[in-house]
Amino acid sequence: LPAAAVHYSGLWIGEARPADEHAGDVPTNPIRWSLSLGGEGGLSAFGAGYFDDAGDVPGTPVLFFALRGHFRPEDAAVELVKTYDPLVLPDGPVVEYRGRLSEAGGRPALTGT
C-alpha cells in the first residue's frame, strides 16, 4: 500500500475465520462491514454492519453491530472491537479482531484474527 495513504474507507467484504483454537466451536462468518481506517490517536478505526440471518436471537432476524478501534499507518496494524446493538443484546458478546492492512489484487485488504 502507498506509504502516503493513511485513510481507507469503504465496504469491506470477506469472511472471518475463527482462530485455530476455536475452529471447532465457532463458524466462519461472512463480513460486510462499512469501515473507515485513518487518523491518528484516539479512535482511528470505526464502522458498522449487520447480520440479516441472526437466527440465534429469537424474534430478531436483523442484528446490528458497531466496530471501533485503532489503525496504525506506520505498521498497518488494525485492532477492532465489535459490539452488538445493546437494545437487542444488552449483555451481547464482544468480538476482538487483530490484523494488518495489506494489498490483495490491487485493493486494500485486512488479514488477521
Coordinates of C-alpha atoms in Angstrom, one line a residue, residues 27-93:
P27 CA -18.3 -21.0 12.4
T28 CA -16.7 -18.9 9.7
N29 CA -18.8 -15.8 9.3
P30 CA -19.3 -13.5 6.3
I31 CA -18.0 -9.9 6.6
R32 CA -19.8 -7.0 5.1
W33 CA -18.6 -4.0 7.0
S34 CA -18.8 -0.3 6.4
L35 CA -15.4 0.5 7.8
S36 CA -13.1 3.6 7.9
L37 CA -9.4 3.4 8.9
G38 CA -7.4 6.5 9.3
G39 CA -6.4 9.4 11.5
E40 CA -4.0 9.4 14.5
G41 CA -4.5 8.8 18.2
G42 CA -7.8 8.1 19.8
L43 CA -10.4 6.3 17.7
S44 CA -8.8 5.7 14.3
A45 CA -11.0 2.8 13.1
F46 CA -14.7 2.8 13.1
G47 CA -17.7 1.3 11.3
A48 CA -20.8 -0.8 11.5
G49 CA -22.7 -3.7 9.9
Y50 CA -25.5 -6.1 10.4
F51 CA -26.5 -9.8 10.1
D52 CA -29.8 -10.4 8.3
D53 CA -29.8 -14.1 9.3
A54 CA -29.4 -13.7 13.1
G55 CA -31.4 -16.9 13.8
D56 CA -29.7 -17.2 17.3
V57 CA -31.7 -14.3 18.6
P58 CA -35.5 -15.2 18.6
G59 CA -37.7 -12.6 17.0
T60 CA -34.7 -10.6 15.8
P61 CA -33.8 -11.6 12.2
V62 CA -31.6 -8.4 11.8
L63 CA -28.8 -7.8 14.2
F64 CA -26.8 -4.6 14.1
F65 CA -23.3 -4.1 15.4
A66 CA -20.7 -1.3 15.8
L67 CA -16.9 -1.5 15.1
R68 CA -14.4 0.7 16.8
G69 CA -10.7 0.5 17.4
H70 CA -7.3 1.7 16.2
F71 CA -5.3 1.8 12.9
R72 CA -1.6 2.4 12.9
P73 CA -0.5 3.5 9.4
E74 CA 3.2 3.1 10.3
D75 CA 3.0 -0.7 10.6
A76 CA -0.5 -1.2 9.0
A77 CA -1.8 -2.8 12.3
V78 CA -5.6 -2.8 12.8
E79 CA -7.4 -3.6 16.1
L80 CA -11.2 -3.7 16.2
V81 CA -13.8 -4.5 18.7
K82 CA -17.3 -5.5 17.5
T83 CA -20.2 -4.8 19.9
Y84 CA -23.8 -5.7 19.2
D85 CA -26.9 -3.5 19.5
P86 CA -27.3 -3.1 23.3
L87 CA -31.1 -2.7 22.9
V88 CA -31.3 -6.2 21.5
L89 CA -28.4 -7.9 23.2
P90 CA -27.6 -5.8 26.4
D91 CA -25.1 -8.5 27.5
G92 CA -24.1 -9.5 24.0
P93 CA -20.7 -10.8 23.1

